[in-house]
Coordinates of C-alpha atoms and ligand atoms in Angstrom, one line a residue:
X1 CA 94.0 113.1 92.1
X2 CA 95.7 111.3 94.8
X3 CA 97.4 108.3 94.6
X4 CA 99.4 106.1 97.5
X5 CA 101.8 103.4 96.6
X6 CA 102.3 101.7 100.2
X7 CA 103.5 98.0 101.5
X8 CA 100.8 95.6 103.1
X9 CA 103.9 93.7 104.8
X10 CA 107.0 94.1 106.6
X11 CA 108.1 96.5 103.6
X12 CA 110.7 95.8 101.1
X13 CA 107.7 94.1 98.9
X14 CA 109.0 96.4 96.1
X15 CA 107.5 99.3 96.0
X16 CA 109.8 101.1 94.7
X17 CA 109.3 99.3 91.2
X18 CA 105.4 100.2 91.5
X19 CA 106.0 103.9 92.3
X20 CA 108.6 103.9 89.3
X21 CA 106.2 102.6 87.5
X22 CA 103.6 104.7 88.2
X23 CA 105.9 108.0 88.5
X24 CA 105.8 107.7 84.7
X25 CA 102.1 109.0 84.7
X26 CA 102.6 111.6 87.2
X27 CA 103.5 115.1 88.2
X28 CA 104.7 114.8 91.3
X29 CA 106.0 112.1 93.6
X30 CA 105.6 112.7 97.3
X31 CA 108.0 111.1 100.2
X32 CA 105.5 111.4 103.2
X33 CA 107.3 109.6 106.3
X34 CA 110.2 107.5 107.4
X35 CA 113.8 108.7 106.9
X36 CA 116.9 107.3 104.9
X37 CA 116.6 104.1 107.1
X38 CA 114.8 102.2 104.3
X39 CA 115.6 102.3 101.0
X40 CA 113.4 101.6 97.5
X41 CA 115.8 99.0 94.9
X42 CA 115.1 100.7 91.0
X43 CA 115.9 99.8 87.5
X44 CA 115.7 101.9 84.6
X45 CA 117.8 102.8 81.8
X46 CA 120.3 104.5 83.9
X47 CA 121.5 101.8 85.9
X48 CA 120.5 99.9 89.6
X49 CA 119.9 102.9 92.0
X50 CA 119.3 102.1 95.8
X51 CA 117.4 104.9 97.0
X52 CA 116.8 106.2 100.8
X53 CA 115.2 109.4 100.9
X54 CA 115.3 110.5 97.6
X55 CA 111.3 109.9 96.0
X56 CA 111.6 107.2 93.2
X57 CA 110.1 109.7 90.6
X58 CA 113.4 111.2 90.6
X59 CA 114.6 109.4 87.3
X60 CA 112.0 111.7 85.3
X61 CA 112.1 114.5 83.7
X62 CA 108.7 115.6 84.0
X63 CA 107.7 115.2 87.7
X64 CA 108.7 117.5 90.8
X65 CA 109.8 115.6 93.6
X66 CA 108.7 116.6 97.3
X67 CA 110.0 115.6 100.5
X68 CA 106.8 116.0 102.7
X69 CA 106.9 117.8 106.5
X70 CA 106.4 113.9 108.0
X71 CA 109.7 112.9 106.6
X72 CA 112.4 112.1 109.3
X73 CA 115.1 114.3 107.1
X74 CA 118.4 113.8 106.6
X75 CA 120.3 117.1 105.1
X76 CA 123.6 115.0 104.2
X77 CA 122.1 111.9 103.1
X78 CA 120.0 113.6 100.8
X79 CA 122.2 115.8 98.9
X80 CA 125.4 112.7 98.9
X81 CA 121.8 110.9 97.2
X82 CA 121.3 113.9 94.8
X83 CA 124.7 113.7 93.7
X84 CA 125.3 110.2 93.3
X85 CA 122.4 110.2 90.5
X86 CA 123.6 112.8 88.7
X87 CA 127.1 111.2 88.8
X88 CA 125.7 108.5 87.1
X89 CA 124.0 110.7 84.2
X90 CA 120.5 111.2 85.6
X91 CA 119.8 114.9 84.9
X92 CA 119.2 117.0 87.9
X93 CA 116.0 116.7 89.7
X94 CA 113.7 119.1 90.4
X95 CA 112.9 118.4 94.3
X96 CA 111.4 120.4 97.1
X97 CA 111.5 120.4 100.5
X98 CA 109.1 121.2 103.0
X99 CA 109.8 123.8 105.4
X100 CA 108.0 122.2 108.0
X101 CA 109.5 118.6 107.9
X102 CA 112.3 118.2 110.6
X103 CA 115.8 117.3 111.1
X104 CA 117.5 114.2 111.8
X105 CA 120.1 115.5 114.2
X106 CA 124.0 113.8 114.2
X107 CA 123.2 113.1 117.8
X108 CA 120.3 111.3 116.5
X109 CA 122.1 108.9 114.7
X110 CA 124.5 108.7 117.6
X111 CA 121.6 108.0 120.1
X112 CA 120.5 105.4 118.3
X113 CA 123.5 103.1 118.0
X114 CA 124.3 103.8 121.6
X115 CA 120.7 102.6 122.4
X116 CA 121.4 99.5 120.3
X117 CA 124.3 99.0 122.0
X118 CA 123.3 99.6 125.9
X119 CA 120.2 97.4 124.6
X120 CA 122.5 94.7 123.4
X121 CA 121.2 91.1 122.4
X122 CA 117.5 93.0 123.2
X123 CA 117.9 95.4 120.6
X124 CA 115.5 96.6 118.3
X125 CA 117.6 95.6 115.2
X126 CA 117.8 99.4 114.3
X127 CA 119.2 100.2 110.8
X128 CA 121.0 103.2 113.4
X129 CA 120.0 105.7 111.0
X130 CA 118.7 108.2 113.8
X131 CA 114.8 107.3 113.4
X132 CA 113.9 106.6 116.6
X133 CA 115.4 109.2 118.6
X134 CA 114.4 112.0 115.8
X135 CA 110.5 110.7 116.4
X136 CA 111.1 110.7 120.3
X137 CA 111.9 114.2 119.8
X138 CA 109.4 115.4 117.4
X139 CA 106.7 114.4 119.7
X140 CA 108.3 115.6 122.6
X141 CA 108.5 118.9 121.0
X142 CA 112.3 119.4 120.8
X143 CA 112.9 118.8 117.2
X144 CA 114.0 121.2 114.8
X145 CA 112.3 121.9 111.7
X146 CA 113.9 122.9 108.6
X147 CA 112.9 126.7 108.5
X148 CA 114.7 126.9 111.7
X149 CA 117.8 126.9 110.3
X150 CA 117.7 130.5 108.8
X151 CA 117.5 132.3 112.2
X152 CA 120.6 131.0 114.0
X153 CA 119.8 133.0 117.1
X154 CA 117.0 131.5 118.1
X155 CA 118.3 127.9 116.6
X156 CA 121.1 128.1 119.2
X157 CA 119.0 129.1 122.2
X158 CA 116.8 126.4 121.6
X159 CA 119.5 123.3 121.1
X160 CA 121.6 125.0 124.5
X161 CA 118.5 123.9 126.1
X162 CA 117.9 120.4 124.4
X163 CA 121.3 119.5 124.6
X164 CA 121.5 120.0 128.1
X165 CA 119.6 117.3 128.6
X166 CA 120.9 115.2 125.3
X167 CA 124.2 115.6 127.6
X168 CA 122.6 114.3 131.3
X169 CA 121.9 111.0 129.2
X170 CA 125.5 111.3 127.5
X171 CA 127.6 111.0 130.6
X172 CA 125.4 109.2 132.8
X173 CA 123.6 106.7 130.7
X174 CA 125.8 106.1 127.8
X175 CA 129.1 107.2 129.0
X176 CA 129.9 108.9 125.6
X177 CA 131.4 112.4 124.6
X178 CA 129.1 115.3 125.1
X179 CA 127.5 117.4 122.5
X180 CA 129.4 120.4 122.2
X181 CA 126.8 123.4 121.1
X182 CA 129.6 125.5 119.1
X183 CA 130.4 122.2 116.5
X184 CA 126.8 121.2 116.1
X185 CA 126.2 124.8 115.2
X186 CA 128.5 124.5 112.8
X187 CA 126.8 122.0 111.5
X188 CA 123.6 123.5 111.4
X189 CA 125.0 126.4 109.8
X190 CA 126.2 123.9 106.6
X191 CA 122.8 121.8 107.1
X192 CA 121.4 125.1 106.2
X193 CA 123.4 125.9 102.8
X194 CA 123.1 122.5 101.6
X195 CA 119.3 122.5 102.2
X196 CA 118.6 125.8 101.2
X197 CA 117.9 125.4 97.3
X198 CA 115.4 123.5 97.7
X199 CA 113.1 124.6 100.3
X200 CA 109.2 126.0 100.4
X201 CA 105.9 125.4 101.6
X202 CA 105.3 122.5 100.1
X203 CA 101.8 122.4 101.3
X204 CA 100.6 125.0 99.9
X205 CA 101.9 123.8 96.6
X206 CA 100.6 120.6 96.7
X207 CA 97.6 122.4 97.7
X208 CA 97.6 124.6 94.0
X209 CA 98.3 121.3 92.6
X210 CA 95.5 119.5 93.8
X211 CA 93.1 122.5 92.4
X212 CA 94.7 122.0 89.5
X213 CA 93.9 118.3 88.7
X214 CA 98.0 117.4 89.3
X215 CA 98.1 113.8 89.1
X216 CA 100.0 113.2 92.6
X217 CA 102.0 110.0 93.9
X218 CA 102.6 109.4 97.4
X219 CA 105.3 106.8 98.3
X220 CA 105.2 104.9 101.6
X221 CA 108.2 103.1 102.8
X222 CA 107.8 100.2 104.8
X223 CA 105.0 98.4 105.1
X224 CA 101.4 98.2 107.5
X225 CA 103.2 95.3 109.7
X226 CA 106.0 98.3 110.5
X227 CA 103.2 100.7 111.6
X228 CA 103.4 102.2 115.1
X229 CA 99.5 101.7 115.4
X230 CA 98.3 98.9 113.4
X231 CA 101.9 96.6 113.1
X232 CA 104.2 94.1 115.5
X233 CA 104.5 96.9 118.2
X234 CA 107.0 97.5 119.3
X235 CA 109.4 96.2 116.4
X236 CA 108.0 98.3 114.6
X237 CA 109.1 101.8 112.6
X238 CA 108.5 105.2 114.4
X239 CA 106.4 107.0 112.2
X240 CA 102.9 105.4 109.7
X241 CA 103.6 103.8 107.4
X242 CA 100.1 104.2 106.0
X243 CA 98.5 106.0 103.0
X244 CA 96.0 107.3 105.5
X245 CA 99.3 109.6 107.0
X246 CA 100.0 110.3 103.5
X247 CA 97.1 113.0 103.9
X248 CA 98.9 114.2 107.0
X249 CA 102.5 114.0 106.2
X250 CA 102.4 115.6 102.7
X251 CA 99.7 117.8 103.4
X252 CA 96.7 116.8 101.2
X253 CA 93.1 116.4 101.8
X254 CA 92.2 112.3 103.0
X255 CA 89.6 112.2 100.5
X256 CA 92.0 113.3 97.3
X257 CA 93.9 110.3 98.3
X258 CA 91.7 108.1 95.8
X259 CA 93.6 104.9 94.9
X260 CA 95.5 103.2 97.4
X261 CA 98.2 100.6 95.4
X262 CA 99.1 98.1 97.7
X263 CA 102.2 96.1 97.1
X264 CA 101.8 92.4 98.5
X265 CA 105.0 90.2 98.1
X266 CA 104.3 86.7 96.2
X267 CA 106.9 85.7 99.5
X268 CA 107.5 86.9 103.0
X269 CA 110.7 88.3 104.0
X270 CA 111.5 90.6 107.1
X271 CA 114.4 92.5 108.2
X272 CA 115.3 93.1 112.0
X273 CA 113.7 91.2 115.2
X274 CA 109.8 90.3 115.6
X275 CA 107.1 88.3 115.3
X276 CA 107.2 86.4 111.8
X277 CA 104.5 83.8 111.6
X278 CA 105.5 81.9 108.0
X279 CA 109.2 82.4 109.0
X280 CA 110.8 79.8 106.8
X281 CA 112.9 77.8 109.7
X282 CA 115.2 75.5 107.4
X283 CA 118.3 77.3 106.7
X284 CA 119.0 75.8 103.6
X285 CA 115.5 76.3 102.5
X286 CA 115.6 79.7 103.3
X287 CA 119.0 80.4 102.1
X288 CA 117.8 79.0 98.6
X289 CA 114.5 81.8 98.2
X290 CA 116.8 84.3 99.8
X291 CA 120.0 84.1 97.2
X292 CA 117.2 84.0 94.0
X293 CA 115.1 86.4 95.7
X294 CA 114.4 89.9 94.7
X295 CA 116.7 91.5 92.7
X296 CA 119.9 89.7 93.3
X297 CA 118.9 88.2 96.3
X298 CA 116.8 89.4 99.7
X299 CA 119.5 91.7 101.4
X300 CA 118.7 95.1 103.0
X301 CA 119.0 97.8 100.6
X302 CA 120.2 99.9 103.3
X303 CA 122.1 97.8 105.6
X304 CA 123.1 94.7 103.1
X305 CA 121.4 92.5 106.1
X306 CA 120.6 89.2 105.1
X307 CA 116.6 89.3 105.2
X308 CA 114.4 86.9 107.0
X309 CA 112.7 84.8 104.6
X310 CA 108.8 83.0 104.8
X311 CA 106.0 81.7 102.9
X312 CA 103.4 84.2 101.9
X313 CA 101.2 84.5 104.7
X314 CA 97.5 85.3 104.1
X315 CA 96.7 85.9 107.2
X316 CA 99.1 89.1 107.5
X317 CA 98.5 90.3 103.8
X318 CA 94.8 90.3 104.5
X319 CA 95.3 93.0 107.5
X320 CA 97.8 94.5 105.9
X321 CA 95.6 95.8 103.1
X322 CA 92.8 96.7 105.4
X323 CA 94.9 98.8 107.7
X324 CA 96.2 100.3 104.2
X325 CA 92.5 101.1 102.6
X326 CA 93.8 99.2 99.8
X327 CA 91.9 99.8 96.6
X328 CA 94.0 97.0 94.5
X329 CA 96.9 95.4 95.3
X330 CA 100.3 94.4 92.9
X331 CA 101.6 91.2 93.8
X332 CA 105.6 91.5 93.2
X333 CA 108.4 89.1 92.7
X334 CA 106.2 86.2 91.3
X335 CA 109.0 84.9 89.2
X336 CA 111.2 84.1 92.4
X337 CA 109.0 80.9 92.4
X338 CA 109.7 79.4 89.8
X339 CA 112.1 76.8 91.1
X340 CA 109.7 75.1 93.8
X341 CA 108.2 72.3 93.7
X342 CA 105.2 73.3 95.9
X343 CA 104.5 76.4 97.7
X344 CA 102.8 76.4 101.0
X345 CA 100.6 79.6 101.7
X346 CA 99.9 80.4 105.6
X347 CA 95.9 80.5 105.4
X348 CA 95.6 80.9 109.1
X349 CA 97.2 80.8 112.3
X350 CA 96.4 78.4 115.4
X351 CA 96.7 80.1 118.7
X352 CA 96.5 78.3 121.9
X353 CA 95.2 75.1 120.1
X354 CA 92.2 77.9 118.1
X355 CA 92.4 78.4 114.1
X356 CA 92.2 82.6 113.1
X357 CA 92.5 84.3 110.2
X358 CA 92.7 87.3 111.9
X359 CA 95.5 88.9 112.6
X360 CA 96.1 89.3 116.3
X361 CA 97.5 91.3 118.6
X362 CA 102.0 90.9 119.7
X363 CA 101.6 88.7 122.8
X364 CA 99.1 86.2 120.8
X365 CA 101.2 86.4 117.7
X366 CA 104.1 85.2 119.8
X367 CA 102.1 81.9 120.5
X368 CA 100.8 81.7 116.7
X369 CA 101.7 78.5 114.7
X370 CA 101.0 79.1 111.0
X371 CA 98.8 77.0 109.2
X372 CA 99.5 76.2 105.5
X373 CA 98.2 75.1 102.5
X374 CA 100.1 73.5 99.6
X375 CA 99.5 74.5 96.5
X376 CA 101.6 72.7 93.5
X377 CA 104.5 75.3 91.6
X378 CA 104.6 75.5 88.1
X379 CA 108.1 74.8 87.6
X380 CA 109.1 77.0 84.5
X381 CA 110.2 80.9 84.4
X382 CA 107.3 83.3 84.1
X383 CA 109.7 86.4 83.0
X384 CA 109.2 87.5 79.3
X385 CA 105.5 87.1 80.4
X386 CA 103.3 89.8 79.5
X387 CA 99.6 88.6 79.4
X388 CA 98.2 87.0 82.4
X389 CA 96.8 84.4 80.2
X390 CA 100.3 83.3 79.1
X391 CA 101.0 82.4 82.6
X392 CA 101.3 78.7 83.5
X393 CA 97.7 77.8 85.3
X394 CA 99.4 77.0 88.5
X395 CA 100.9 79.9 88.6
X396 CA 97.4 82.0 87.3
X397 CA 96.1 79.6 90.4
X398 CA 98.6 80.9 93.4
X399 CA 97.8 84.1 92.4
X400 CA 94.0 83.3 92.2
X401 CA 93.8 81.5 95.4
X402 CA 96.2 84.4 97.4
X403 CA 93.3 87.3 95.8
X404 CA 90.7 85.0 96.8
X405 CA 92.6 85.2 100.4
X406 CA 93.3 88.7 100.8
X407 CA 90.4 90.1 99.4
X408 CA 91.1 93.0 97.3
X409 CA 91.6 92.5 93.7
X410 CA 95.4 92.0 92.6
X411 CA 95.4 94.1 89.5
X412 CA 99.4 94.4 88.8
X413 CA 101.8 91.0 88.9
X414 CA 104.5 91.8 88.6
X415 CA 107.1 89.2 87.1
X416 CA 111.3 90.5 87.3
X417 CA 112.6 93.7 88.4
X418 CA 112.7 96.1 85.3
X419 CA 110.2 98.9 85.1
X420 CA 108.0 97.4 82.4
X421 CA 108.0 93.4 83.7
X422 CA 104.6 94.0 84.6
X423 CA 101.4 92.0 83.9
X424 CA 97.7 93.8 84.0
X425 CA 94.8 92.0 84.7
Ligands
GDP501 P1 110.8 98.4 98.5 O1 111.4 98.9 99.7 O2 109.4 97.9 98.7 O3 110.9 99.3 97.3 O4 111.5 97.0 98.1 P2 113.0 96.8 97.7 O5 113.3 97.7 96.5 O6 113.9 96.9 98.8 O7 113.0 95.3 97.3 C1 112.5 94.8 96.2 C2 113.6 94.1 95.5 O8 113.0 93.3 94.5 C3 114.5 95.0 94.6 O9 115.7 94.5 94.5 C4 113.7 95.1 93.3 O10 114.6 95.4 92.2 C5 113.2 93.7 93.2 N1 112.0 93.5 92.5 C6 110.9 94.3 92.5 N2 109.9 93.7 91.8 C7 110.4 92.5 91.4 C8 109.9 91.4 90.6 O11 108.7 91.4 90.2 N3 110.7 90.4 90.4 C9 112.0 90.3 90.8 N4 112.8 89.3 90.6 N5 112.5 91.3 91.6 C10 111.7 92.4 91.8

């Protein structure tokens, strides 16, 4: 059986945590898409771990951790990861790699902060990890795909003729230092010892495991507002964020994957530019949620970027588990709230003088004013908490009236960071 842990927001609702959580119970713990530009916050017994690439199952002893063919790979980042854990005392993961995912290339990364650049105060707020550009180039057919390291010949034919045209856009467009072919095949040459190890069809064994009855995790990163398709295009990520490319990007059957977790944040926040209805617009307000937010406050886990901080908005949450296929949802960081005295919730938005609950499209979200609610706080600190009935009613009532809201039954609460500060209902 299948399972997907995925966001229903702008990501950073915590997932990590969940698929910690629920690594625990499985064999294997699949990273399906996205790159090292996000990054998963987790607690256990060995410390505070930020990871990028690395699957969060990779604390455990008994799971195999896969890094799918839709993963935007990168070979340094993901053996400096592998390293720093077992510098700390984590025992060496098992992990594979697919032969089929692909490559993020150093002229990747570079491409990307000279787009940022050249782009200026229009930027994309890019984490300048290389994303964008590797995407661009998968789709446009020019990107390399791990097994292509082991036959250098034909690697370096094909990159003379890719970086011919990398270097057009070099001189002309970006006036930057050109790609010279000898040192990047130098580079793929170590790209290929360092990844090596850990390579195989990874298909096919998911595939054996899946006849098998393997209980199977699949970890999104992100969340469905990112989504090329269904999120804020265009500040949105470059690949789907979705469990529905979990079937694609590990390579499972859609109708293994059964259970779709979807983490909701009891809060909004938002990293980078776009549309961000619930946006919090007092500074001192939002300074206040972001400093006792998450885990030590709500700052990338990547970048260390001060996040954007709102109310929870219905209104996206609702969409956001639909585009997901969300079969329950957790509902994470609920003890952040403690301290307020009320807490709005955005129930709908007005656009062009009209009331929706729907979530629209990016040139009507740009004229959307949220609509709240207020519902009274409950004043007291809900960690410790481990029966739902325990919880103070207002509390029991934000979460009642946001599952009433989104429509999908909230089934995990989760109440402080720590792999077992969980509440079932
Ligand atoms: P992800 O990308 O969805 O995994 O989210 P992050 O890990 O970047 O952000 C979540 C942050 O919130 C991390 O610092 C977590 O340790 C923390 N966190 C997760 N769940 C809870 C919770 O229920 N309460 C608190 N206080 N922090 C949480």
């Amino acid at each position: 059986m299948v399972t997907a842990v995925v966001g229903a927001n702008w990501g950073d609702e915590g997932k990590g945590k969940i698929t910690d959580m629920l690594g625990e119970e499985s064999d294997i713990i699949v990273r399906f898409q996205g790159g090292s530009n996000a990054g998963h916050t987790i607690v256990n017994d060995y410390g505070k771990f930020a990871l990028h690439i690395l699957p969060s199952g990779v604390f455990y002893n008994h799971t195999t951790s896969v890094i799918g063919n839709g993963v935007a790979l990168n070979i340094p980042d993901l053996v400096k990861e592998i390293d720093g854990i077992v510098e700390k005392g984590v025992p060496k993961p098992k992990i594979l790699v697919s032969d089929r995912a692909q490559i993020v290339m150093p002229y990747h990364v570079l491409f990307d902060k000279y787009e940022e650049e050249r782009l200026a105060g229009k930027s994309f707020g890019s984490t300048k990890s290389g994303i964008a550009p590797f995407y661009s180039d998968k789709y446009a057919k020019i990107g390399v795909q791990v097994n292509e390291l082991f036959d250098e010949v034909a690697l370096g034919e094909k990159l003379e003729g890719v970086i011919l045209k990398k270097n057009i856009m070099l001189e002309h467009l970006y006036h930057k230092p050109l790609i010279d072919i000898d040192e990047l095949m130098a580079t793929m040459k170590e790209y290929a010892q360092m990844i090596r190890p850990y390579v195989c069809d990874t298909g096919a064994f998911l595939y054996e495991a899946v006849q098998n009855g393997k209980r199977i995790l699949l970890e999104g990163q992100l969340g469905s507002l990112k989504d090329p398709d269904h999120g804020i295009y265009p500040m949105v990520t470059s690949s789907s964020t979705l469990a529905g490319y979990g079937a694609v990007g590990a390579g499972v059957p859609p109708y293994e994957i059964k259970r779709i977790v979807t983490v909701v944040k009891a809060y909004s926040s938002a990293v980078g530019a776009g549309e961000f209805v619930s946006e919090i617009l007092d500074e001192k307000e939002a300074e206040e949620l972001r400093k006792r937010g998450g885990d030590g406050g709500e700052y990338g886990a990547t970048t260390g970027r001060p996040r954007r901080m709102g109310w929870f908005d219905a209104v996206a949450s609702r969409y956001g588990c639909r585009a997901q296929g969300a079969t329950e949802v957790a509902l994470t960081v609920l003890d952040v709230l403690g301290y307020l005295d009320e807490l709005p919730v955005c129930v709908g938005y007005e656009i062009d003088g009209k009331f929706t609950k729907d979530f629209p499209t990016t040139g009507l979200l740009k004229k959307a004013k949220p609509v709240y609610e207020t519902l009274p706080g409950w004043k007291t600190e809900i960690r410790g908490i481990k029966n739902y009935d325990d919880l103070p009613e207002n509390c029991r009532k934000y979460i009642e009236f946001i599952e009433k809201e989104i429509g999908v039954p909230i089934k995990m609460v989760s109440n402080g960071p720590g792999r077992h500060e969980i509440i079932y209902r």
